[in-house]
PDB file of C-alpha atoms in Angstrom:
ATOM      1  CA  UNK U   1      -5.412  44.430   1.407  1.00 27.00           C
ATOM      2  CA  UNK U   2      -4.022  40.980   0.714  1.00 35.00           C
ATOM      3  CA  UNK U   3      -0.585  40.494  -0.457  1.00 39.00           C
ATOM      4  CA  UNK U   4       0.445  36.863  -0.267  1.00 41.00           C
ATOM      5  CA  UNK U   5       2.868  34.892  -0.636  1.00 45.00           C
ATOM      6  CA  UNK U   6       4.296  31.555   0.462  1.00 50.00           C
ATOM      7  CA  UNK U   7       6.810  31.008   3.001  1.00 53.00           C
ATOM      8  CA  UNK U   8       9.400  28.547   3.369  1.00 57.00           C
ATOM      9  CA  UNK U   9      12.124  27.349   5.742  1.00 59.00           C
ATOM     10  CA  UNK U  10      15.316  28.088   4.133  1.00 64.00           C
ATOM     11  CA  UNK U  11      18.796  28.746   5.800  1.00 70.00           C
ATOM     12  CA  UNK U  12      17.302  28.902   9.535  1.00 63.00           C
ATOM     13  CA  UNK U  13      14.792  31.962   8.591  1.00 62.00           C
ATOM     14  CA  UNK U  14      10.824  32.354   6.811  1.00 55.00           C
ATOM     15  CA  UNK U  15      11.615  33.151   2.997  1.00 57.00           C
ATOM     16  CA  UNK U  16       8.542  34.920   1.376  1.00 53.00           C
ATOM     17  CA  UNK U  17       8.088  34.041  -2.453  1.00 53.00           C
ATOM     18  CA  UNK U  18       6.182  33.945  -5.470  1.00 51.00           C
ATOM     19  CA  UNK U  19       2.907  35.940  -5.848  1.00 47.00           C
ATOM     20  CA  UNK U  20      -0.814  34.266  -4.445  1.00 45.00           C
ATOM     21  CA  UNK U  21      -2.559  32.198  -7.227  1.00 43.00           C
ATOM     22  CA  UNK U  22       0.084  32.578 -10.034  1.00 43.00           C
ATOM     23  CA  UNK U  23       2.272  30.145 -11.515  1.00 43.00           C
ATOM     24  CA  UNK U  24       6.008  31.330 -12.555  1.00 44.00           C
ATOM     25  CA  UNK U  25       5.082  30.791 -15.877  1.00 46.00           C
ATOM     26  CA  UNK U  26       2.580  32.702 -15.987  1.00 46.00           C
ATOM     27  CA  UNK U  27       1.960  36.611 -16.706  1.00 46.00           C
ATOM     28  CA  UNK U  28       2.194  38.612 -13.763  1.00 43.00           C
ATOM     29  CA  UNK U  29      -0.629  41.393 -15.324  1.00 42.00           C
ATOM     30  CA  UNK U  30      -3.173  37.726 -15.332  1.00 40.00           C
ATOM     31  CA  UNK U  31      -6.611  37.987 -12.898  1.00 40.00           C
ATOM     32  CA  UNK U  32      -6.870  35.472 -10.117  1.00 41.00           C
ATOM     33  CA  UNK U  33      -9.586  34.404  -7.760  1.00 42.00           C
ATOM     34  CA  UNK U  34      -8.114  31.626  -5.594  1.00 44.00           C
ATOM     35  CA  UNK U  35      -4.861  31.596  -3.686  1.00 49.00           C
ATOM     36  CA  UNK U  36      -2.804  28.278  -4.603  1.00 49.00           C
ATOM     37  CA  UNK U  37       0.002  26.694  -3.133  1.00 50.00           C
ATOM     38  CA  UNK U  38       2.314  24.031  -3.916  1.00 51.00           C
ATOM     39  CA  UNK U  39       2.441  21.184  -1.069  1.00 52.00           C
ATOM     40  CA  UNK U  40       4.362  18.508  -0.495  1.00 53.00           C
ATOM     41  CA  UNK U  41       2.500  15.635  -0.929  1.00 54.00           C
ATOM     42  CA  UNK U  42       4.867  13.355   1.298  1.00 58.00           C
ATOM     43  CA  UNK U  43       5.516  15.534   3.865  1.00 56.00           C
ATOM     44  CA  UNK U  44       3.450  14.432   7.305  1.00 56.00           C
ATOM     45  CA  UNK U  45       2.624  18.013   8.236  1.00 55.00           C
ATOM     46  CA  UNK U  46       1.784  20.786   5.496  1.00 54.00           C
ATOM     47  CA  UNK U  47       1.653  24.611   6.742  1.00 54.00           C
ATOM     48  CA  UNK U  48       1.134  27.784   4.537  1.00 54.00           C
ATOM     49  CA  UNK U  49       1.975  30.933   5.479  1.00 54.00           C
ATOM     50  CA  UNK U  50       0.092  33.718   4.300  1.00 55.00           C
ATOM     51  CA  UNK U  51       1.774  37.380   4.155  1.00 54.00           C
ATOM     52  CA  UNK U  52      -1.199  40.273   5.299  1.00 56.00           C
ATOM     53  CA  UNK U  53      -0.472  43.611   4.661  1.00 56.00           C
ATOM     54  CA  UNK U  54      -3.868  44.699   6.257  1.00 58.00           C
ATOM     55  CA  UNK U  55      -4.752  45.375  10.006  1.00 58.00           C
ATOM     56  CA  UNK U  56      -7.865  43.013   9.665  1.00 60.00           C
ATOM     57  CA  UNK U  57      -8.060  39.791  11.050  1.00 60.00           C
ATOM     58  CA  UNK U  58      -8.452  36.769   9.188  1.00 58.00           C
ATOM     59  CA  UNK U  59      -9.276  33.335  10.336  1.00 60.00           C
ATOM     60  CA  UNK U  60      -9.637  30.042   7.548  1.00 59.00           C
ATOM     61  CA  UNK U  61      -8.859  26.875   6.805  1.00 60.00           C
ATOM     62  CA  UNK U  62      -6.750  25.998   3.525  1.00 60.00           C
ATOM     63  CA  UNK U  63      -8.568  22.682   2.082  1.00 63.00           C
ATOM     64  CA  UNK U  64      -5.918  21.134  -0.270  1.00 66.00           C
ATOM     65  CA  UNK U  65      -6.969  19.425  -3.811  1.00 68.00           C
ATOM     66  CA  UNK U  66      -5.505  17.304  -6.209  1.00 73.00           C
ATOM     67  CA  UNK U  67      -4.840  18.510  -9.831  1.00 73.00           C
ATOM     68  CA  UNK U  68      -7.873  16.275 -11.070  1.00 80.00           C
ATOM     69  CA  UNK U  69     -10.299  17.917  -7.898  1.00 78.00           C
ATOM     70  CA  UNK U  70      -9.623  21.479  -8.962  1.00 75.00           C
ATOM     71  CA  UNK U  71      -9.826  21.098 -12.412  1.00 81.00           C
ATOM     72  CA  UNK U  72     -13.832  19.208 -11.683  1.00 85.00           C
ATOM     73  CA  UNK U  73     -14.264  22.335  -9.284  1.00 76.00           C
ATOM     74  CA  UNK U  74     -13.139  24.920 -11.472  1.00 79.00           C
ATOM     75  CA  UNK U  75     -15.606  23.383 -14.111  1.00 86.00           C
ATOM     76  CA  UNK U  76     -18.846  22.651 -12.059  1.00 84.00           C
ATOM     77  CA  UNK U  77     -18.337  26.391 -10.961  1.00 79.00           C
ATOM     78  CA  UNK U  78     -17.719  27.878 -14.515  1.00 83.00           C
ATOM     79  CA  UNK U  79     -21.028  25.729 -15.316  1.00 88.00           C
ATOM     80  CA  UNK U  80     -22.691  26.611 -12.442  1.00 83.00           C
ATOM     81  CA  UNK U  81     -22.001  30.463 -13.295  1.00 82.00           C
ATOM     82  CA  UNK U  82     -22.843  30.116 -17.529  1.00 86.00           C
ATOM     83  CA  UNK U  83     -26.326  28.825 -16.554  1.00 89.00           C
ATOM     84  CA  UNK U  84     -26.970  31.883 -14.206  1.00 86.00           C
ATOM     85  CA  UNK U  85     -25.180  34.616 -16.520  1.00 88.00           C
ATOM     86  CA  UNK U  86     -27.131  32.549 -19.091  1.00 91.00           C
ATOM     87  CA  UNK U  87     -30.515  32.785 -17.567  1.00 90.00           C
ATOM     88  CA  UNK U  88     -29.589  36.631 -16.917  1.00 90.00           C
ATOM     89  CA  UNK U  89     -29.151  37.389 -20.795  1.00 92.00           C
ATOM     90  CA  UNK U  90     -32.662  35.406 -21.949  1.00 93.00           C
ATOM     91  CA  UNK U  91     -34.591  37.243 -19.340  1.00 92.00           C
ATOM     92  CA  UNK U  92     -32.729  40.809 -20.112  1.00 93.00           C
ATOM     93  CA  UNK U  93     -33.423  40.250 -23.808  1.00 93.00           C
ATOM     94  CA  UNK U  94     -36.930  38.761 -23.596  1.00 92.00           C
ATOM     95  CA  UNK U  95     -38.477  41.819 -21.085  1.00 93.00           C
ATOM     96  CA  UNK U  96     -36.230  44.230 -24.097  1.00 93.00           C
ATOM     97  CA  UNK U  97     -38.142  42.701 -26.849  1.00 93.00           C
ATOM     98  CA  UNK U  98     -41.710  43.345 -25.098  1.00 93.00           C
ATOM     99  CA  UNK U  99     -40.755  46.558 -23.376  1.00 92.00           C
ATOM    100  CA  UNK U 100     -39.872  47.986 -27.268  1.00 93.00           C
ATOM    101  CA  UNK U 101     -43.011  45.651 -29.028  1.00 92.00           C
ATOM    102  CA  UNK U 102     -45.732  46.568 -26.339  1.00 89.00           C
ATOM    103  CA  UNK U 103     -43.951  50.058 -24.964  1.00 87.00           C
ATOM    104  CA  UNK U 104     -44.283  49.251 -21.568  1.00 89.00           C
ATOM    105  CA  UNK U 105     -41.864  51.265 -19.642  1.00 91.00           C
ATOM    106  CA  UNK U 106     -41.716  48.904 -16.876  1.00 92.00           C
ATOM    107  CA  UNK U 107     -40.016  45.667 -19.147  1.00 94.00           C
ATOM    108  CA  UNK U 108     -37.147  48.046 -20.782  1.00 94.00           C
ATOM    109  CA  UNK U 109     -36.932  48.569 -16.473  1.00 94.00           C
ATOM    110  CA  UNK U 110     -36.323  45.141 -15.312  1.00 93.00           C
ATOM    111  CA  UNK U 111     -34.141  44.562 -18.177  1.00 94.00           C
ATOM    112  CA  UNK U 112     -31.577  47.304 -17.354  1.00 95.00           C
ATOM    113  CA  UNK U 113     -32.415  45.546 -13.837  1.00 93.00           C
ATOM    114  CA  UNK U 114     -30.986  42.375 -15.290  1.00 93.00           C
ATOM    115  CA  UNK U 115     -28.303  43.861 -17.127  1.00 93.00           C
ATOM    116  CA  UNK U 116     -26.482  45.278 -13.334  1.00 92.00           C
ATOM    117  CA  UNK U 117     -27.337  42.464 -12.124  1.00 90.00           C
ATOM    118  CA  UNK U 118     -25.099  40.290 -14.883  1.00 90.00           C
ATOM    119  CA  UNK U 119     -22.371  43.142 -15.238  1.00 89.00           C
ATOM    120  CA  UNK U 120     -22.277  42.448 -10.639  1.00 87.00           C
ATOM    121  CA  UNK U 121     -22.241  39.014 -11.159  1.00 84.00           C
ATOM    122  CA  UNK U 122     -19.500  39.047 -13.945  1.00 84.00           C
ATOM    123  CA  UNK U 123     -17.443  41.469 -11.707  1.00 83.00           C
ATOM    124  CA  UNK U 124     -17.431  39.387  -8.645  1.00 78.00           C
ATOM    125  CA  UNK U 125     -17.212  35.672 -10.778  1.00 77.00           C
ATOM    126  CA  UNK U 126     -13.533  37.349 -11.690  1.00 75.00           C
ATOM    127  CA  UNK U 127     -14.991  36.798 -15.445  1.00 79.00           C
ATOM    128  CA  UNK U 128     -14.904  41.075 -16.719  1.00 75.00           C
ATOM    129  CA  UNK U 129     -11.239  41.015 -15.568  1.00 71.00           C
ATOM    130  CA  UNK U 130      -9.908  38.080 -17.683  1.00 73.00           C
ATOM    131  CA  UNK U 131     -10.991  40.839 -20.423  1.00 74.00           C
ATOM    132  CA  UNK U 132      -9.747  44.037 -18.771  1.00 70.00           C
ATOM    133  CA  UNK U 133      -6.413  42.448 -16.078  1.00 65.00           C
ATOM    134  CA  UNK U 134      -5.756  45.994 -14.946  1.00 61.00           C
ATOM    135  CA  UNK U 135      -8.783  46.213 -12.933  1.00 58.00           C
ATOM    136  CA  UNK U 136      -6.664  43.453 -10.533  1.00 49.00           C
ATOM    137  CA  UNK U 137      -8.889  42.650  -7.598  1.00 49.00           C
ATOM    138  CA  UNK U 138     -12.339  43.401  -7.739  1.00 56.00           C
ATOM    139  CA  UNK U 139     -11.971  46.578  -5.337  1.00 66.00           C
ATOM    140  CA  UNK U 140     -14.025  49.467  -6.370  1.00 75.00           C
ATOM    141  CA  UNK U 141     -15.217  47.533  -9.708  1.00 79.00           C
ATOM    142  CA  UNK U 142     -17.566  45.578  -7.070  1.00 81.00           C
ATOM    143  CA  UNK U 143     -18.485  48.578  -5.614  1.00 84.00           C
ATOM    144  CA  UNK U 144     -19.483  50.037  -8.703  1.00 86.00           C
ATOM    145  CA  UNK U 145     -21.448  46.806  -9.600  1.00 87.00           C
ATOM    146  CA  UNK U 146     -23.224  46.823  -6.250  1.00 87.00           C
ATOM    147  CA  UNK U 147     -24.500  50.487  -6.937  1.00 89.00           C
ATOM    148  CA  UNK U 148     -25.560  49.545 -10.467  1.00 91.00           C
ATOM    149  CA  UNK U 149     -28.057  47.302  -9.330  1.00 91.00           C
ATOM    150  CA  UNK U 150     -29.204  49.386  -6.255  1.00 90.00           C
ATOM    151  CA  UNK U 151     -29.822  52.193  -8.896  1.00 93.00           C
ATOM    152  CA  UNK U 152     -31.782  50.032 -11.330  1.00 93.00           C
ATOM    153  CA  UNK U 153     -33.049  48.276  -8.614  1.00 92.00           C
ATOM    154  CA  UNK U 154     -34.981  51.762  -7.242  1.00 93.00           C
ATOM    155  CA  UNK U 155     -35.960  52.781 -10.828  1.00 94.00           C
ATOM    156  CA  UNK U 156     -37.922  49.411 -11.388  1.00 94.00           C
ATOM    157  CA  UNK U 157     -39.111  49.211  -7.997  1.00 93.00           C
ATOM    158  CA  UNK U 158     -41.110  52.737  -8.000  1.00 93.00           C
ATOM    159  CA  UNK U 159     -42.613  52.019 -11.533  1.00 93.00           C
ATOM    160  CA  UNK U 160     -43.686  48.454 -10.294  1.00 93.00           C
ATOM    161  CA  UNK U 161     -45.057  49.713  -7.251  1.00 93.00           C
ATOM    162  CA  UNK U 162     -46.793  53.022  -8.951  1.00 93.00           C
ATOM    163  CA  UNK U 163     -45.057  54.344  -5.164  1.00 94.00           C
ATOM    164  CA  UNK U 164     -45.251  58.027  -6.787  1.00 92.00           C
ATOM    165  CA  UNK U 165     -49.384  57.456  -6.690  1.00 92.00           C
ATOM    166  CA  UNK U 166     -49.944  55.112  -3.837  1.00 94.00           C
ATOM    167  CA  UNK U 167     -47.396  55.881  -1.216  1.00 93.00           C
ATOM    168  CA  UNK U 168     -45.826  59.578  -2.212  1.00 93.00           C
ATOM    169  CA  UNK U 169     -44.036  60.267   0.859  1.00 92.00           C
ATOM    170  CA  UNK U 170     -41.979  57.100   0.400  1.00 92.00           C
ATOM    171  CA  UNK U 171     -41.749  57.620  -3.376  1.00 94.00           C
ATOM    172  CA  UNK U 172     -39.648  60.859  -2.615  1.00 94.00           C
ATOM    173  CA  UNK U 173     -37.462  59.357  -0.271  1.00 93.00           C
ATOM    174  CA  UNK U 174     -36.982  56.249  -2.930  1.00 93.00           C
ATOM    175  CA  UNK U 175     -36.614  59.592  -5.490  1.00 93.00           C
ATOM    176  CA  UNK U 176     -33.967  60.876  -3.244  1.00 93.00           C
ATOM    177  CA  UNK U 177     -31.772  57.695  -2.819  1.00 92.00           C
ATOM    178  CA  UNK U 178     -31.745  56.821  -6.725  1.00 92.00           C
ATOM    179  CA  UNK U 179     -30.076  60.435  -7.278  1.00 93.00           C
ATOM    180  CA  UNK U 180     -28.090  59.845  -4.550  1.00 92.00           C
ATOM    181  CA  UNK U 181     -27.371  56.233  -6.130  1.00 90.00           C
ATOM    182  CA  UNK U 182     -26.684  58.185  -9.341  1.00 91.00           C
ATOM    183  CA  UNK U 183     -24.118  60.386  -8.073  1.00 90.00           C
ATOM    184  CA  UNK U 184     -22.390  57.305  -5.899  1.00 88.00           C
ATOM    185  CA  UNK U 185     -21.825  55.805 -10.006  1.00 87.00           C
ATOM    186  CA  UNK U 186     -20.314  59.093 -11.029  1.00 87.00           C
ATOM    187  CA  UNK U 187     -17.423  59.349  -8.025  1.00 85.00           C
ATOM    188  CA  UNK U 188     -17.511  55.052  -6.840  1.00 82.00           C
ATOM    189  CA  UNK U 189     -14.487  54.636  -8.689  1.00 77.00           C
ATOM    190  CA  UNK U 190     -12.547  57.521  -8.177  1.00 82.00           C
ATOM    191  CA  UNK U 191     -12.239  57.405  -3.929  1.00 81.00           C
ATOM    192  CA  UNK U 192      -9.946  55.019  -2.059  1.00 79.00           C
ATOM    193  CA  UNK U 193     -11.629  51.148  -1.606  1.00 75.00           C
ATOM    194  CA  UNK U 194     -12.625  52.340   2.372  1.00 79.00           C
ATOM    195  CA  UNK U 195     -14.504  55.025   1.527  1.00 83.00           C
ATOM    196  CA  UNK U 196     -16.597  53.086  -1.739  1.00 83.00           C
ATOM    197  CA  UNK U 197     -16.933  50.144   0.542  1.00 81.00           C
ATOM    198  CA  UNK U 198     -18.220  52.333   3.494  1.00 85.00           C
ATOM    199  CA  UNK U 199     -20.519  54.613   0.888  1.00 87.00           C
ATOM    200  CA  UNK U 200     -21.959  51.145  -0.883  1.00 86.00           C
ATOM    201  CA  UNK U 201     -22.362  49.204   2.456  1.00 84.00           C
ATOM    202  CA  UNK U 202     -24.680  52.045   4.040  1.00 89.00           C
ATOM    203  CA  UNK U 203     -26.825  52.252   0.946  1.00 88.00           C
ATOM    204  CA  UNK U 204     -27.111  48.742   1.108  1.00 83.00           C
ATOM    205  CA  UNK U 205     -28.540  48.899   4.201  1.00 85.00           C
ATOM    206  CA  UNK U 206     -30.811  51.627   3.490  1.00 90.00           C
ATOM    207  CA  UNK U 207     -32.155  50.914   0.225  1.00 88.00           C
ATOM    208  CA  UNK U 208     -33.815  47.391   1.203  1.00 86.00           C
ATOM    209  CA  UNK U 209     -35.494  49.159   4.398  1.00 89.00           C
ATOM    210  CA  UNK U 210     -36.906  51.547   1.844  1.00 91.00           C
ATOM    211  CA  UNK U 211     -38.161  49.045  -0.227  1.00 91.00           C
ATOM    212  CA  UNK U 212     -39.717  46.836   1.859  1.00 91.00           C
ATOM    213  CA  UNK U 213     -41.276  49.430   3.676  1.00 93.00           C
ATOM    214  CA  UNK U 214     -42.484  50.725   0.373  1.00 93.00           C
ATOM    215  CA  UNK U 215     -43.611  47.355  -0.692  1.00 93.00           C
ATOM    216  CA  UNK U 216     -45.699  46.792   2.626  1.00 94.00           C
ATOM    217  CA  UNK U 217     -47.441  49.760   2.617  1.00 94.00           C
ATOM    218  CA  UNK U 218     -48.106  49.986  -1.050  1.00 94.00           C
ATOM    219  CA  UNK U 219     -49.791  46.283  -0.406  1.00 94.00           C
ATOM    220  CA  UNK U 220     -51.826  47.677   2.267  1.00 93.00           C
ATOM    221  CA  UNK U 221     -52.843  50.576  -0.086  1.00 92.00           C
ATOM    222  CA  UNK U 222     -54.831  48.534  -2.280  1.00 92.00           C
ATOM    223  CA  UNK U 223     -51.450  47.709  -4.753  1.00 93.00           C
ATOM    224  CA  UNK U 224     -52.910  44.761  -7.322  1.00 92.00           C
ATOM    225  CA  UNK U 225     -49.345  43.366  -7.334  1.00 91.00           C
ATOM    226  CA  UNK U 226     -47.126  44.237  -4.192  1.00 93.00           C
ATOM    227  CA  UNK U 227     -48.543  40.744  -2.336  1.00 92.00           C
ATOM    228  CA  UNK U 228     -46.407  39.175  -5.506  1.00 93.00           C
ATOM    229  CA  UNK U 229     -43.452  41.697  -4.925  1.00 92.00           C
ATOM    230  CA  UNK U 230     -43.559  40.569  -1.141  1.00 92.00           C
ATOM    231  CA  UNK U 231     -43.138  37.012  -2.126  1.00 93.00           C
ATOM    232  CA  UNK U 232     -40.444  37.200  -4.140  1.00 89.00           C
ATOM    233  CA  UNK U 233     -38.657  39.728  -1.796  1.00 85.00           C
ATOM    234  CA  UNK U 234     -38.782  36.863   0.873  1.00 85.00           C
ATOM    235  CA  UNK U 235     -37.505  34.623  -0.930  1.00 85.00           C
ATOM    236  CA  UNK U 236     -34.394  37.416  -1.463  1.00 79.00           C
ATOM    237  CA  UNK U 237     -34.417  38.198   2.967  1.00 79.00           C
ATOM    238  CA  UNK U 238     -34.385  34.035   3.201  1.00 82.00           C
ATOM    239  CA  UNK U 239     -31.127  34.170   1.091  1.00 80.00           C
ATOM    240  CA  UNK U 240     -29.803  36.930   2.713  1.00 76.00           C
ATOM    241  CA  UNK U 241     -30.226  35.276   6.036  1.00 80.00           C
ATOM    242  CA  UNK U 242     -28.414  32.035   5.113  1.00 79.00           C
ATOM    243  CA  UNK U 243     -25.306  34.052   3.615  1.00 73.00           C
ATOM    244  CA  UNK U 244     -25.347  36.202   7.027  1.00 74.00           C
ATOM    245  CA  UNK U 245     -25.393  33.212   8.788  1.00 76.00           C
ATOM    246  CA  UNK U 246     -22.899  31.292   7.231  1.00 71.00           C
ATOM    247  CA  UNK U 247     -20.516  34.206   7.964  1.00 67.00           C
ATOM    248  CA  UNK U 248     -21.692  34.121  11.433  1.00 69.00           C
ATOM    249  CA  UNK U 249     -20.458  30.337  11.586  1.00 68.00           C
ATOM    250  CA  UNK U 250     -23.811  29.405  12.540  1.00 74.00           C
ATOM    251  CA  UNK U 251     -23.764  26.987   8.927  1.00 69.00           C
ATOM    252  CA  UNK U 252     -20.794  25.506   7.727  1.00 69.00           C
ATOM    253  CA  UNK U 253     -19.324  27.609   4.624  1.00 63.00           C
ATOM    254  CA  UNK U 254     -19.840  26.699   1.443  1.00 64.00           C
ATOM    255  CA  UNK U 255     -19.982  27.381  -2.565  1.00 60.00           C
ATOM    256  CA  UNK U 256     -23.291  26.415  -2.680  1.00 63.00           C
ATOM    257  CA  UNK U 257     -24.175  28.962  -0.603  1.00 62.00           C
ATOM    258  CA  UNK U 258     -22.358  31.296  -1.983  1.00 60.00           C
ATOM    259  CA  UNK U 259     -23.656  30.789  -5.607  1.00 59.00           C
ATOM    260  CA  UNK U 260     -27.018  30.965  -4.239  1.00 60.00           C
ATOM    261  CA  UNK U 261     -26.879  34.075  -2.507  1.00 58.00           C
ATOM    262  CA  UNK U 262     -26.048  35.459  -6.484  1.00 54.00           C
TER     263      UNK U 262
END
């Protein structure tokens, strides 16, 4: 719901113009992630005015760079970014290769689990629409992105755990939600952005409860490797925290935090 543009003081009255984050050089169909603005450099007092054609609330701070500062920023984050989607691709190919050598089920798993995770990650980065502009903001795209790794997510989770012979109450709940997940991927991108968002941000609620609760009680089952699964789904809550916090105001925003919560 953001349409912005810049406003200026001409002829006594607030003149809207130019579109967010684009040059007037530049193609109107191009992707952006940022909203830029021109300011006057000499001027004592700088104020941008942004145009919301939403009935949310908004409240930020515009922190101004120089050419040379947003170039360095736009690289350390493109870096910052390839190393992840990077990382993503060696450990999606590497559990391929021994899920197809050793036919273990479980590897050709986590790899699909990989691969939502970098299609997500590409999605919200703004990187899949410098290849497909049409898609414009990232909307129901992210949506779809978010299910895609909820649904892998569930399918690795209930052949790591073994859920369907250790806890087989849970395992048909988990059952339930990954067809539910499945038929979220068929209509995601076909509703208005409220209802996707609304769908996606309940089973995002749900499906961690499920799976930690899973995860628990498969450990107190007798599970050889849920105490590992616990750990590293800690380390996910402690992430989660620190982004839900930030939001909260209780930390100061920033990309770091951001990028980590990837």
């Amino acid at each position: 719901g953001l349409d912005g543009r810049l406003a200026q003081y001409i002829d006594g009255r607030w003149q809207w113009y130019q579109p967010e984050g684009r040059e007037p050089t530049q193609s109107g169909r191009r992707p952006v992630n940022f909203l830029t603005f021109s300011v006057d450099a000499q001027s004592e007092k700088n104020v941008a005015y942004l145009k919301l054609n939403t009935s949310l609330v908004y409240h930020f701070k515009i922190n101004t760079r120089t050419q040379t500062e947003f170039v360095w920023h736009a690289v350390t984050n493109n870096l910052f970014n390839g190393f992840i989607l990077g990382f993503l691709c060696l450990a999606m190919i590497y559990n391929m290769v021994i899920g197809i050598s050793a036919g273990e089920r479980i590897y050709l798993y986590y790899s699909f689990y990989v691969f939502c995770n970098t299609i997500y990650i590409s999605i919200v980065s703004g990187y899949l629409r410098l290849l497909f502009p049409e898609w414009g903001g990232i909307g129901n795209m992210g949506n779809l992105g978010a299910s895609l790794v909820l649904f892998s997510a569930i399918i690795f989770v209930r052949e790591f755990l073994s859920t369907q012979n250790y806890v087989p109450r849970l395992d048909f709940l988990l059952k339930g939600l990954q067809v539910i997940m499945f038929l979220t991927l068929l209509f995601v991108t076909f509703v208005n952005e409220f209802a996707a968002l609304l769908t996606t941000v309940v089973l995002d609620t749900i499906s961690p409860i499920l799976i930690l609760s899973a995860a628990i009680h498969c450990y107190r089952a007798g599970h050889p490797y849920a105490k590992y699964f616990l750990i590293a789904w800690g380390i996910f809550l402690s992430t989660v925290f620190v982004w839900v916090a930030m939001w909260a105001g209780i930390f100061e925003p920033s990309q770091l935090i951001g990028e980590s919560f990837k």
